[in-house]
CSV table of N, CA and C in Angstrom, one decimal:
chain,number,residue,atom,x,y,z
A,1,GLN,N,-90.3,68.7,-163.6
A,1,GLN,CA,-90.7,67.1,-163.6
A,1,GLN,C,-89.9,66.4,-162.4
A,2,CYS,N,-88.7,66.9,-162.1
A,2,CYS,CA,-88.0,66.3,-161.0
A,2,CYS,C,-87.9,66.8,-159.9
A,3,THR,N,-88.9,67.3,-159.6
A,3,THR,CA,-89.1,68.2,-158.0
A,3,THR,C,-88.9,67.4,-157.0
A,4,PRO,N,-88.5,67.6,-155.7
A,4,PRO,CA,-88.3,66.9,-154.7
A,4,PRO,C,-89.7,66.0,-154.2
A,5,ASP,N,-90.9,66.9,-154.5
A,5,ASP,CA,-92.0,66.3,-154.1
A,5,ASP,C,-92.4,65.1,-155.0
A,6,TRP,N,-92.3,65.2,-156.3
A,6,TRP,CA,-92.4,64.1,-157.3
A,6,TRP,C,-91.5,63.0,-157.0
A,7,TYR,N,-90.4,63.4,-156.8
A,7,TYR,CA,-89.3,62.4,-156.4
A,7,TYR,C,-89.8,61.5,-155.2
A,8,ASN,N,-90.2,62.2,-154.1
A,8,ASN,CA,-90.4,61.6,-152.9
A,8,ASN,C,-91.7,60.5,-153.1
A,9,GLN,N,-92.6,61.3,-154.2
A,9,GLN,CA,-94.0,60.3,-154.4
A,9,GLN,C,-93.4,59.0,-155.0
A,10,GLN,N,-92.3,59.2,-156.0
A,10,GLN,CA,-91.7,58.0,-156.6
A,10,GLN,C,-91.3,56.9,-155.7
A,11,LEU,N,-90.5,57.5,-154.6
A,11,LEU,CA,-90.0,56.6,-153.6
A,11,LEU,C,-91.0,55.9,-152.8
A,12,ARG,N,-92.1,56.8,-152.6
A,12,ARG,CA,-93.2,56.0,-151.6
A,12,ARG,C,-93.9,55.0,-152.5
A,13,LYS,N,-94.1,55.1,-153.8
A,13,LYS,CA,-94.7,54.0,-154.7
A,13,LYS,C,-93.9,52.7,-154.5
A,14,ILE,N,-92.5,52.9,-154.6
A,14,ILE,CA,-91.6,51.7,-154.6
A,14,ILE,C,-91.9,50.9,-153.3
A,15,HIS,N,-92.0,51.9,-152.2
A,15,HIS,CA,-92.0,51.1,-150.8
A,15,HIS,C,-93.2,50.8,-150.6
A,16,ALA,N,-94.5,51.4,-151.2
A,16,ALA,CA,-95.8,50.7,-151.0
A,16,ALA,C,-96.0,49.4,-151.4
A,17,GLN,N,-95.2,48.9,-152.5
A,17,GLN,CA,-95.2,47.4,-152.9
A,17,GLN,C,-94.8,46.6,-152.0
A,18,HIS,N,-94.2,47.1,-151.0
A,18,HIS,CA,-93.5,46.0,-149.9
A,18,HIS,C,-94.4,46.1,-148.8
A,19,LYS,N,-95.3,45.1,-148.5
A,19,LYS,CA,-96.2,45.1,-147.4
A,19,LYS,C,-95.5,45.3,-145.8
A,20,ARG,N,-94.4,44.8,-145.6
A,20,ARG,CA,-93.7,45.0,-144.6
A,20,ARG,C,-93.3,46.5,-144.2
A,21,TRP,N,-93.4,47.4,-145.2
A,21,TRP,CA,-92.9,48.8,-144.9
A,21,TRP,C,-94.3,49.7,-144.9
A,22,GLN,N,-95.2,49.2,-145.1
A,22,GLN,CA,-96.4,50.0,-145.3
A,22,GLN,C,-96.7,50.5,-143.9
A,23,ASP,N,-96.7,49.9,-142.6
A,23,ASP,CA,-97.1,50.5,-141.5
A,23,ASP,C,-95.9,51.2,-140.8
A,24,GLU,N,-94.7,51.3,-141.3
A,24,GLU,CA,-93.8,51.9,-140.7
A,24,GLU,C,-93.6,53.1,-141.2
A,25,ARG,N,-93.1,54.2,-140.5
A,25,ARG,CA,-92.8,55.6,-140.8
A,25,ARG,C,-91.8,55.4,-141.9
A,26,ILE,N,-92.0,56.3,-143.1
A,26,ILE,CA,-91.0,56.2,-144.1
A,26,ILE,C,-89.8,56.9,-144.0
A,27,THR,N,-89.9,57.8,-142.7
A,27,THR,CA,-88.6,58.5,-142.8
A,27,THR,C,-87.6,57.6,-141.8
A,28,LYS,N,-88.3,56.7,-141.0
A,28,LYS,CA,-87.4,55.7,-140.5
A,28,LYS,C,-87.0,54.5,-141.4
A,29,ILE,N,-87.7,54.0,-142.3
A,29,ILE,CA,-87.4,53.0,-143.0
A,29,ILE,C,-86.4,53.3,-144.2
A,30,LEU,N,-87.0,54.6,-144.8
A,30,LEU,CA,-86.4,55.0,-146.2
A,30,LEU,C,-84.9,55.0,-146.3
A,31,PRO,N,-84.2,55.7,-145.5
A,31,PRO,CA,-82.8,55.7,-145.7
A,31,PRO,C,-81.9,54.5,-145.7
A,32,GLY,N,-82.6,53.5,-144.9
A,32,GLY,CA,-81.7,52.0,-145.0
A,32,GLY,C,-82.2,51.3,-146.1
A,33,THR,N,-83.3,51.5,-146.5
A,33,THR,CA,-83.8,50.7,-147.6
A,33,THR,C,-83.2,51.3,-148.9
A,34,VAL,N,-82.9,52.6,-149.2
A,34,VAL,CA,-82.5,53.3,-150.1
A,34,VAL,C,-80.8,52.8,-150.0
A,35,ALA,N,-80.2,52.8,-149.1
A,35,ALA,CA,-78.9,52.4,-148.8
A,35,ALA,C,-78.7,50.8,-149.4
A,36,ASN,N,-79.7,49.9,-149.0
A,36,ASN,CA,-79.8,48.7,-149.5
A,36,ASN,C,-79.9,48.6,-151.2
A,37,TYR,N,-80.8,49.3,-151.7
A,37,TYR,CA,-80.6,49.7,-153.2
A,37,TYR,C,-79.3,49.9,-153.8
A,38,ILE,N,-78.8,51.0,-153.3
A,38,ILE,CA,-77.5,51.5,-153.7
A,38,ILE,C,-76.4,50.8,-153.4
A,39,GLU,N,-76.4,50.0,-152.5
A,39,GLU,CA,-75.3,49.1,-152.1
A,39,GLU,C,-75.1,48.0,-153.1
A,40,ASN,N,-76.5,47.6,-153.3
A,40,ASN,CA,-76.6,46.3,-154.4
A,40,ASN,C,-76.3,46.8,-155.7
A,41,ALA,N,-76.5,48.1,-156.0
A,41,ALA,CA,-76.1,48.6,-157.3
A,41,ALA,C,-74.8,48.5,-157.5
A,42,TYR,N,-74.1,49.3,-156.3
A,42,TYR,CA,-72.6,49.4,-156.2
A,42,TYR,C,-71.9,47.9,-156.5
A,43,LYS,N,-72.5,46.9,-155.7
A,43,LYS,CA,-71.9,45.8,-156.0
A,43,LYS,C,-72.0,45.3,-157.2
A,44,MET,N,-73.0,45.6,-158.0
A,44,MET,CA,-73.2,45.1,-159.5
A,44,MET,C,-72.1,46.0,-160.3
A,45,GLU,N,-71.9,47.1,-160.0
A,45,GLU,CA,-71.1,47.9,-160.9
A,45,GLU,C,-69.5,47.4,-160.7
A,46,VAL,N,-69.2,47.2,-159.5
A,46,VAL,CA,-68.1,46.4,-159.0
A,46,VAL,C,-67.7,45.4,-159.8
A,47,ALA,N,-68.7,44.4,-159.8
A,47,ALA,CA,-68.5,43.2,-160.5
A,47,ALA,C,-68.5,43.2,-162.2
A,48,LEU,N,-69.2,44.3,-162.6
A,48,LEU,CA,-69.4,44.7,-164.1
A,48,LEU,C,-67.9,45.2,-164.3
A,49,ARG,N,-67.0,45.7,-163.4
A,49,ARG,CA,-65.8,46.4,-163.5
A,49,ARG,C,-64.6,45.3,-163.4
A,50,GLY,N,-65.1,44.0,-163.2
A,50,GLY,CA,-64.2,42.9,-163.0
A,50,GLY,C,-63.6,42.9,-161.6
A,51,GLY,N,-64.3,43.7,-160.6
A,51,GLY,CA,-63.6,43.6,-159.3
A,51,GLY,C,-64.5,42.9,-158.3
A,52,ASN,N,-63.9,42.8,-157.0
A,52,ASN,CA,-64.5,42.1,-156.0
A,52,ASN,C,-64.8,43.3,-155.0
A,53,TYR,N,-66.1,43.2,-154.6
A,53,TYR,CA,-66.8,44.0,-153.5
A,53,TYR,C,-66.1,43.7,-152.2
A,54,ILE,N,-65.4,44.9,-151.7
A,54,ILE,CA,-64.8,44.4,-150.3
A,54,ILE,C,-65.6,45.4,-149.5
A,55,GLU,N,-66.3,45.0,-148.3
A,55,GLU,CA,-67.0,46.0,-147.4
A,55,GLU,C,-66.1,46.6,-146.8
A,56,ASN,N,-66.3,47.8,-146.5
A,56,ASN,CA,-65.3,48.6,-145.4
A,56,ASN,C,-66.2,49.7,-144.9
A,57,GLU,N,-65.8,50.4,-143.7
A,57,GLU,CA,-66.5,51.2,-143.1
A,57,GLU,C,-66.6,52.6,-143.8
A,58,SER,N,-65.5,52.8,-144.9
A,58,SER,CA,-65.6,54.2,-145.6
A,58,SER,C,-66.7,54.1,-146.7
A,59,CYS,N,-66.8,53.0,-147.2
A,59,CYS,CA,-67.7,52.8,-148.4
A,59,CYS,C,-69.2,52.7,-148.0
A,60,LYS,N,-69.4,51.9,-146.7
A,60,LYS,CA,-70.6,51.9,-146.1
A,60,LYS,C,-71.1,53.3,-145.6
A,61,LYS,N,-70.3,54.3,-145.3
A,61,LYS,CA,-70.6,55.5,-144.8
A,61,LYS,C,-70.9,56.3,-146.1
A,62,ALA,N,-70.3,56.1,-147.0
A,62,ALA,CA,-70.4,56.9,-148.4
A,62,ALA,C,-71.8,56.6,-148.7
A,63,ILE,N,-72.1,55.2,-149.0
A,63,ILE,CA,-73.5,54.7,-149.3
A,63,ILE,C,-74.6,55.2,-148.5
A,64,GLN,N,-74.6,55.3,-147.2
A,64,GLN,CA,-75.5,55.7,-146.4
A,64,GLN,C,-75.6,57.2,-146.6
A,65,GLU,N,-74.4,58.2,-146.7
A,65,GLU,CA,-74.7,59.5,-146.9
A,65,GLU,C,-75.2,59.8,-148.2
A,66,ILE,N,-75.1,59.1,-149.1
A,66,ILE,CA,-75.7,59.3,-150.4
A,66,ILE,C,-77.4,58.9,-150.2
A,67,ALA,N,-77.6,57.7,-149.5
A,67,ALA,CA,-79.0,57.3,-149.4
A,67,ALA,C,-79.7,58.5,-148.5
A,68,GLN,N,-79.1,59.0,-147.6
A,68,GLN,CA,-79.7,60.1,-146.8
A,68,GLN,C,-79.9,61.2,-147.6
A,69,TRP,N,-79.0,61.5,-148.5
A,69,TRP,CA,-79.2,62.6,-149.5
A,69,TRP,C,-80.3,62.2,-150.4
A,70,PHE,N,-80.4,61.1,-151.0
A,70,PHE,CA,-81.6,60.9,-151.9
A,70,PHE,C,-83.0,61.0,-151.1
A,71,VAL,N,-82.9,60.5,-149.6
A,71,VAL,CA,-84.3,60.6,-149.3
A,71,VAL,C,-84.4,62.2,-148.9
A,72,ASN,N,-83.7,62.9,-148.1
A,72,ASN,CA,-83.9,64.4,-147.9
A,72,ASN,C,-83.8,65.2,-149.2
A,73,ARG,N,-83.1,64.9,-150.2
A,73,ARG,CA,-83.0,65.7,-151.2
A,73,ARG,C,-82.9,67.3,-150.8
A,74,PRO,N,-82.0,67.8,-149.9
A,74,PRO,CA,-81.9,69.2,-149.5
A,74,PRO,C,-81.5,70.1,-150.7
A,75,LYS,N,-80.9,69.5,-151.9
A,75,LYS,CA,-80.5,70.4,-153.0
A,75,LYS,C,-80.7,69.3,-154.2
A,76,PHE,N,-80.6,70.0,-155.3
A,76,PHE,CA,-81.0,69.3,-156.5
A,76,PHE,C,-79.6,69.0,-157.2
A,77,GLY,N,-78.3,69.0,-156.6
A,77,GLY,CA,-77.3,68.6,-157.0
A,77,GLY,C,-76.4,67.8,-155.8
A,78,LEU,N,-75.4,67.0,-156.2
A,78,LEU,CA,-74.5,66.2,-155.2
A,78,LEU,C,-73.2,66.1,-155.7
A,79,GLN,N,-72.3,66.2,-155.0
A,79,GLN,CA,-71.0,66.0,-155.5
A,79,GLN,C,-70.3,65.0,-154.7
A,80,ILE,N,-69.7,63.9,-155.3
A,80,ILE,CA,-69.0,62.9,-154.7
A,80,ILE,C,-67.6,63.1,-154.9
A,81,TYR,N,-66.6,63.2,-153.8
A,81,TYR,CA,-65.3,63.6,-154.0
A,81,TYR,C,-64.3,63.0,-153.1
A,82,GLY,N,-63.1,62.7,-153.5
A,82,GLY,CA,-62.2,61.8,-152.7
A,82,GLY,C,-60.9,61.6,-153.5
A,83,TYR,N,-60.0,60.7,-153.1
A,83,TYR,CA,-58.9,60.6,-153.9
A,83,TYR,C,-59.3,59.5,-154.9
A,84,VAL,N,-58.1,59.4,-155.7
A,84,VAL,CA,-58.1,58.5,-157.2
A,84,VAL,C,-58.5,57.2,-156.4
A,85,GLY,N,-59.3,56.3,-157.0
A,85,GLY,CA,-59.3,54.8,-156.8
A,85,GLY,C,-60.1,54.7,-155.7
A,86,MET,N,-60.9,55.5,-155.0
A,86,MET,CA,-61.6,55.3,-153.8
A,86,MET,C,-63.2,54.7,-154.1
A,87,GLY,N,-63.6,54.8,-155.5
A,87,GLY,CA,-64.8,54.1,-156.0
A,87,GLY,C,-65.8,55.3,-156.3
A,88,LYS,N,-65.5,56.6,-156.6
A,88,LYS,CA,-66.3,57.5,-156.6
A,88,LYS,C,-67.2,57.3,-158.0
A,89,SER,N,-66.6,57.1,-159.2
A,89,SER,CA,-67.5,56.8,-160.2
A,89,SER,C,-68.4,55.6,-160.2
A,90,THR,N,-67.7,54.5,-159.5
A,90,THR,CA,-68.6,53.4,-159.4
A,90,THR,C,-69.8,53.5,-158.4
A,91,LEU,N,-69.5,54.4,-157.4
A,91,LEU,CA,-70.7,54.8,-156.7
A,91,LEU,C,-71.8,55.8,-157.3
A,92,ALA,N,-71.2,56.6,-158.1
A,92,ALA,CA,-72.0,57.6,-159.1
A,92,ALA,C,-72.9,56.6,-159.8
A,93,LYS,N,-72.2,55.6,-160.5
A,93,LYS,CA,-73.1,54.8,-161.3
A,93,LYS,C,-74.1,53.9,-160.6
A,94,ALA,N,-73.7,53.6,-159.4
A,94,ALA,CA,-74.8,53.0,-158.6
A,94,ALA,C,-75.9,54.0,-158.3
A,95,ALA,N,-75.5,55.2,-157.9
A,95,ALA,CA,-76.5,56.2,-157.8
A,95,ALA,C,-77.6,56.4,-158.9
A,96,LYS,N,-76.9,56.3,-160.1
A,96,LYS,CA,-77.6,56.5,-161.3
A,96,LYS,C,-78.6,55.4,-161.6
A,97,THR,N,-78.2,54.2,-161.2
A,97,THR,CA,-79.2,53.0,-161.5
A,97,THR,C,-80.2,53.2,-160.5
A,98,PHE,N,-80.2,53.6,-159.2
A,98,PHE,CA,-81.1,53.9,-158.3
A,98,PHE,C,-81.9,54.9,-158.7
A,99,TRP,N,-81.4,56.2,-159.2
A,99,TRP,CA,-82.2,57.2,-159.7
A,99,TRP,C,-83.2,56.7,-160.9
A,100,GLN,N,-82.5,55.8,-161.8
A,100,GLN,CA,-83.4,55.6,-163.1
A,100,GLN,C,-84.5,54.6,-162.3
A,101,LEU,N,-84.4,53.7,-161.4
A,101,LEU,CA,-85.2,52.9,-161.0
A,101,LEU,C,-86.5,53.7,-160.2
A,102,VAL,N,-86.1,54.8,-159.6
A,102,VAL,CA,-87.0,55.6,-158.7
A,102,VAL,C,-87.6,56.5,-159.8
A,103,ALA,N,-87.0,57.2,-160.4
A,103,ALA,CA,-87.5,58.2,-161.4
A,103,ALA,C,-88.1,57.8,-162.5
A,104,LYS,N,-87.6,56.5,-162.8
A,104,LYS,CA,-88.3,55.8,-164.2
A,104,LYS,C,-87.8,57.0,-165.3
A,105,GLN,N,-86.6,57.2,-165.5
A,105,GLN,CA,-86.2,58.0,-166.6
A,105,GLN,C,-84.6,57.9,-166.7
A,106,ASN,N,-84.1,57.9,-167.9
A,106,ASN,CA,-82.7,57.9,-168.0
A,106,ASN,C,-82.2,58.8,-167.7
A,107,CYS,N,-80.8,58.4,-167.1
A,107,CYS,CA,-80.0,59.5,-166.9
A,107,CYS,C,-78.9,59.7,-167.9
A,108,LYS,N,-78.1,60.9,-168.1
A,108,LYS,CA,-77.0,61.0,-168.7
A,108,LYS,C,-75.8,61.0,-168.0
A,109,TYR,N,-74.9,60.1,-168.4
A,109,TYR,CA,-73.6,60.0,-167.8
A,109,TYR,C,-72.5,60.2,-168.8
A,110,LEU,N,-71.8,61.1,-168.5
A,110,LEU,CA,-70.6,61.7,-169.3
A,110,LEU,C,-69.6,61.9,-168.3
A,111,SER,N,-68.1,61.8,-169.0
A,111,SER,CA,-67.1,62.5,-168.5
A,111,SER,C,-67.0,63.7,-168.5
A,112,ALA,N,-66.4,64.5,-167.6
A,112,ALA,CA,-66.3,66.0,-168.0
A,112,ALA,C,-65.3,66.4,-169.0
A,113,ALA,N,-64.4,65.4,-169.5
A,113,ALA,CA,-63.7,65.6,-170.9
A,113,ALA,C,-64.7,65.6,-172.1
A,114,LYS,N,-65.5,64.5,-172.1
A,114,LYS,CA,-66.5,64.4,-173.2
A,114,LYS,C,-67.4,65.7,-173.2
A,115,ILE,N,-67.8,66.3,-172.0
A,115,ILE,CA,-68.7,67.3,-172.1
A,115,ILE,C,-68.0,68.5,-172.8
A,116,ALA,N,-66.6,68.7,-172.3
A,116,ALA,CA,-66.0,69.7,-173.1
A,116,ALA,C,-66.0,69.4,-174.8
A,117,ASP,N,-65.6,68.1,-175.1
A,117,ASP,CA,-65.7,67.8,-176.6
A,117,ASP,C,-67.1,68.2,-177.2
A,118,ILE,N,-68.4,67.9,-176.6
A,118,ILE,CA,-69.4,68.1,-176.9
A,118,ILE,C,-69.7,69.5,-177.2
A,119,LYS,N,-69.4,70.2,-176.4
A,119,LYS,CA,-69.5,71.9,-176.7
A,119,LYS,C,-68.9,72.2,-178.0
A,120,ASN,N,-67.8,71.8,-178.4
A,120,ASN,CA,-67.2,72.2,-179.7
A,120,ASN,C,-67.7,71.3,-180.8
A,121,GLU,N,-68.2,70.2,-180.7
A,121,GLU,CA,-68.5,69.4,-181.8
A,121,GLU,C,-70.1,69.2,-182.1
A,122,ASP,N,-70.8,69.4,-181.4
A,122,ASP,CA,-72.2,69.1,-181.5
A,122,ASP,C,-73.1,70.2,-180.7
A,123,ALA,N,-73.7,71.2,-181.4
A,123,ALA,CA,-74.6,72.2,-180.5
A,123,ALA,C,-75.7,71.7,-180.2
A,124,GLY,N,-76.4,70.7,-181.0
A,124,GLY,CA,-77.5,70.1,-180.6
A,124,GLY,C,-77.4,69.2,-179.4
A,125,GLU,N,-76.4,68.3,-179.5
A,125,GLU,CA,-76.1,67.6,-178.3
A,125,GLU,C,-75.8,68.4,-177.1
A,126,TRP,N,-75.2,69.6,-177.3
A,126,TRP,CA,-74.8,70.3,-176.2
A,126,TRP,C,-76.1,70.9,-175.5
A,127,GLU,N,-77.1,71.4,-176.1
A,127,GLU,CA,-78.4,71.7,-175.9
A,127,GLU,C,-79.0,70.7,-174.9
A,128,LYS,N,-79.2,69.6,-175.8
A,128,LYS,CA,-79.5,68.4,-174.9
A,128,LYS,C,-78.9,68.0,-173.7
A,129,THR,N,-77.7,68.2,-173.8
A,129,THR,CA,-77.2,68.0,-172.4
A,129,THR,C,-77.5,68.9,-171.2
A,130,LYS,N,-77.4,70.2,-171.6
A,130,LYS,CA,-77.7,71.2,-170.7
A,130,LYS,C,-79.1,71.1,-170.3
A,131,LYS,N,-80.2,70.7,-170.9
A,131,LYS,CA,-81.4,70.3,-170.4
A,131,LYS,C,-81.8,69.1,-170.1
A,132,HIS,N,-81.0,68.1,-169.9
A,132,HIS,CA,-81.4,66.7,-169.6
A,132,HIS,C,-81.7,66.8,-168.1
A,133,PRO,N,-83.1,65.9,-167.8
A,133,PRO,CA,-83.2,66.2,-166.4
A,133,PRO,C,-82.4,65.5,-165.2
A,134,ALA,N,-81.5,64.6,-165.7
A,134,ALA,CA,-80.7,64.0,-164.7
A,134,ALA,C,-79.4,63.8,-165.4
A,135,LEU,N,-78.5,64.7,-165.0
A,135,LEU,CA,-76.8,64.5,-165.6
A,135,LEU,C,-76.0,64.1,-164.6
A,136,PHE,N,-75.2,63.1,-165.0
A,136,PHE,CA,-74.1,62.6,-163.9
A,136,PHE,C,-72.8,63.0,-164.9
A,137,ILE,N,-72.0,63.9,-164.0
A,137,ILE,CA,-70.7,64.3,-164.6
A,137,ILE,C,-69.5,63.5,-163.9
A,138,ASP,N,-68.7,62.8,-164.6
A,138,ASP,CA,-67.6,62.0,-163.9
A,138,ASP,C,-66.4,62.7,-164.1
A,139,ASP,N,-65.4,62.8,-163.1
A,139,ASP,CA,-64.4,63.2,-163.1
A,139,ASP,C,-64.2,64.7,-163.4
A,140,LEU,N,-64.9,65.6,-162.6
A,140,LEU,CA,-64.5,67.0,-162.9
A,140,LEU,C,-63.3,67.3,-162.5
A,141,GLY,N,-62.7,68.1,-163.5
A,141,GLY,CA,-61.3,68.7,-163.2
A,141,GLY,C,-60.2,67.8,-164.1
A,142,THR,N,-60.8,67.0,-164.9
A,142,THR,CA,-59.7,66.3,-165.9
A,142,THR,C,-60.1,67.0,-167.3
A,143,GLU,N,-60.9,67.8,-167.4
A,143,GLU,CA,-61.3,68.5,-168.7
A,143,GLU,C,-60.4,69.7,-168.7
A,144,PRO,N,-60.2,70.1,-170.1
A,144,PRO,CA,-59.5,71.4,-170.3
A,144,PRO,C,-60.4,72.6,-169.8
A,145,VAL,N,-59.9,73.5,-168.9
A,145,VAL,CA,-60.6,74.6,-168.3
A,145,VAL,C,-61.3,75.4,-169.4
A,146,PHE,N,-60.4,75.9,-170.5
A,146,PHE,CA,-60.8,76.7,-171.5
A,146,PHE,C,-60.8,75.7,-172.9
A,147,VAL,N,-61.8,75.9,-173.6
A,147,VAL,CA,-61.9,75.2,-174.9
A,147,VAL,C,-62.1,76.3,-176.1
A,148,LYS,N,-61.2,76.0,-177.3
A,148,LYS,CA,-61.4,77.0,-178.2
A,148,LYS,C,-62.6,76.8,-179.1
A,149,ASN,N,-63.8,77.8,-179.3
A,149,ASN,CA,-64.7,77.3,-180.0
A,149,ASN,C,-65.1,78.6,-181.1
A,150,TYR,N,-64.7,78.4,-182.4
A,150,TYR,CA,-64.5,79.4,-183.3
A,150,TYR,C,-63.7,80.8,-182.9
A,151,GLY,N,-62.6,80.1,-182.4
A,151,GLY,CA,-61.3,81.1,-181.9
A,151,GLY,C,-61.7,81.8,-180.5
A,152,ASN,N,-62.8,81.7,-179.9
A,152,ASN,CA,-63.2,82.2,-178.7
A,152,ASN,C,-62.8,81.1,-177.5
A,153,ASP,N,-62.4,81.6,-176.6
A,153,ASP,CA,-62.4,80.7,-175.3
A,153,ASP,C,-63.6,80.5,-174.5
A,154,THR,N,-63.8,79.4,-174.3
A,154,THR,CA,-65.1,79.2,-173.6
A,154,THR,C,-64.7,78.1,-172.5
A,155,THR,N,-65.5,78.1,-171.5
A,155,THR,CA,-65.5,77.3,-170.3
A,155,THR,C,-66.8,76.5,-170.2
A,156,PRO,N,-66.8,75.2,-170.9
A,156,PRO,CA,-67.9,74.4,-171.2
A,156,PRO,C,-68.5,73.9,-169.6
A,157,LEU,N,-67.6,73.5,-168.9
A,157,LEU,CA,-68.2,73.0,-167.5
A,157,LEU,C,-68.7,74.1,-166.6
A,158,VAL,N,-68.0,75.1,-166.6
A,158,VAL,CA,-68.6,76.1,-165.8
A,158,VAL,C,-70.0,76.7,-166.5
A,159,GLU,N,-70.1,76.6,-167.8
A,159,GLU,CA,-71.2,77.1,-168.4
A,159,GLU,C,-72.4,76.0,-168.0
A,160,LEU,N,-72.1,74.9,-168.3
A,160,LEU,CA,-73.2,73.8,-167.9
A,160,LEU,C,-73.6,73.8,-166.5
A,161,ILE,N,-72.6,73.7,-165.5
A,161,ILE,CA,-73.2,73.8,-164.4
A,161,ILE,C,-73.7,74.9,-163.8
A,162,SER,N,-73.4,76.1,-164.4
A,162,SER,CA,-73.9,77.2,-164.0
A,162,SER,C,-75.4,77.1,-164.5
A,163,ASP,N,-75.7,76.7,-165.7
A,163,ASP,CA,-77.0,76.7,-166.4
A,163,ASP,C,-77.9,75.7,-165.7
A,164,ARG,N,-77.5,74.6,-165.4
A,164,ARG,CA,-78.2,73.5,-164.7
A,164,ARG,C,-78.6,74.1,-163.3
A,165,TYR,N,-77.7,74.7,-162.7
A,165,TYR,CA,-78.0,75.3,-161.2
A,165,TYR,C,-79.0,76.4,-161.3
A,166,ASP,N,-79.2,77.2,-162.4
A,166,ASP,CA,-80.0,78.1,-162.6
A,166,ASP,C,-81.3,77.7,-162.9
A,167,ASN,N,-81.5,76.5,-163.5
A,167,ASN,CA,-82.6,75.7,-163.7
A,167,ASN,C,-82.9,74.8,-162.9
A,168,MET,N,-82.3,74.6,-161.8
A,168,MET,CA,-82.5,73.5,-160.7
A,168,MET,C,-82.7,72.0,-161.4
A,169,LEU,N,-81.8,71.8,-162.2
A,169,LEU,CA,-81.9,70.5,-162.8
A,169,LEU,C,-80.8,69.4,-162.0
A,170,PHE,N,-81.4,68.2,-161.9
A,170,PHE,CA,-80.6,67.3,-161.1
A,170,PHE,C,-79.4,66.9,-161.7
A,171,THR,N,-78.1,67.0,-160.8
A,171,THR,CA,-76.8,66.8,-161.4
A,171,THR,C,-75.8,66.2,-160.1
A,172,VAL,N,-75.3,65.1,-160.6
A,172,VAL,CA,-74.5,64.5,-159.7
A,172,VAL,C,-73.0,64.5,-160.3
A,173,ILE,N,-72.0,65.0,-159.5
A,173,ILE,CA,-70.6,65.3,-160.0
A,173,ILE,C,-69.7,64.3,-159.0
A,174,THR,N,-68.7,63.7,-159.9
A,174,THR,CA,-67.7,63.1,-159.2
A,174,THR,C,-66.3,64.0,-159.4
A,175,THR,N,-65.4,63.9,-158.5
A,175,THR,CA,-64.1,64.7,-158.6
A,175,THR,C,-63.2,64.3,-157.7
A,176,ASN,N,-61.9,64.6,-157.8
A,176,ASN,CA,-60.8,64.2,-157.1
A,176,ASN,C,-60.3,65.7,-156.5
A,177,LEU,N,-61.1,66.6,-156.8
A,177,LEU,CA,-60.7,68.0,-156.2
A,177,LEU,C,-61.4,68.5,-155.1
A,178,SER,N,-60.8,69.0,-154.1
A,178,SER,CA,-61.4,69.9,-153.2
A,178,SER,C,-62.2,70.9,-153.5
A,179,GLY,N,-63.0,71.6,-152.6
A,179,GLY,CA,-63.8,72.7,-152.9
A,179,GLY,C,-62.9,73.9,-153.4
A,180,LYS,N,-61.7,74.0,-152.8
A,180,LYS,CA,-60.8,75.1,-153.1
A,180,LYS,C,-60.1,74.7,-154.3
A,181,GLU,N,-59.6,73.7,-154.7
A,181,GLU,CA,-59.3,73.4,-156.0
A,181,GLU,C,-60.1,73.6,-157.3
A,182,ILE,N,-61.4,73.2,-156.9
A,182,ILE,CA,-62.5,73.5,-157.8
A,182,ILE,C,-62.6,75.0,-158.3
A,183,ALA,N,-62.6,75.9,-157.0
A,183,ALA,CA,-62.9,77.3,-157.1
A,183,ALA,C,-61.6,77.7,-158.2
């Protein structure tokens, strides 16, 4: 359902509504336009959190890179990482808003710790989470690595991410961990 071709068709539909973009090559205009959508969603998220948007180069660069990823969609997953307080979660929520606009479908946005809880508490919800077409996982690395489930040690996040990877489901992750720390 969320193949790159289908996704690109959705993007083109949005941009076809804007006459000034119709004559321009989509590959030229799209990254900047997507960045504008994401930046506006980011500003809204900052305001909802009671903050003031302060434009800086690192924020602009992150928005541009995420916009470029949305346009090119080289993979079906995205990891947003960096130090505590950099705005990763806020940026992921802005990306979620953009995805919902383009894909016209709800995204599931959960903390990694909540996902570990779902594995133990609600098998039906666990299956829905594993199969959800668009999942945003916030703060990977803050959850317990192992969770007891009927006396057995399980690794919910490893299982979830592996399953979603195998099924090529759209997944966005935020984390404070480097690649080595995740491994």
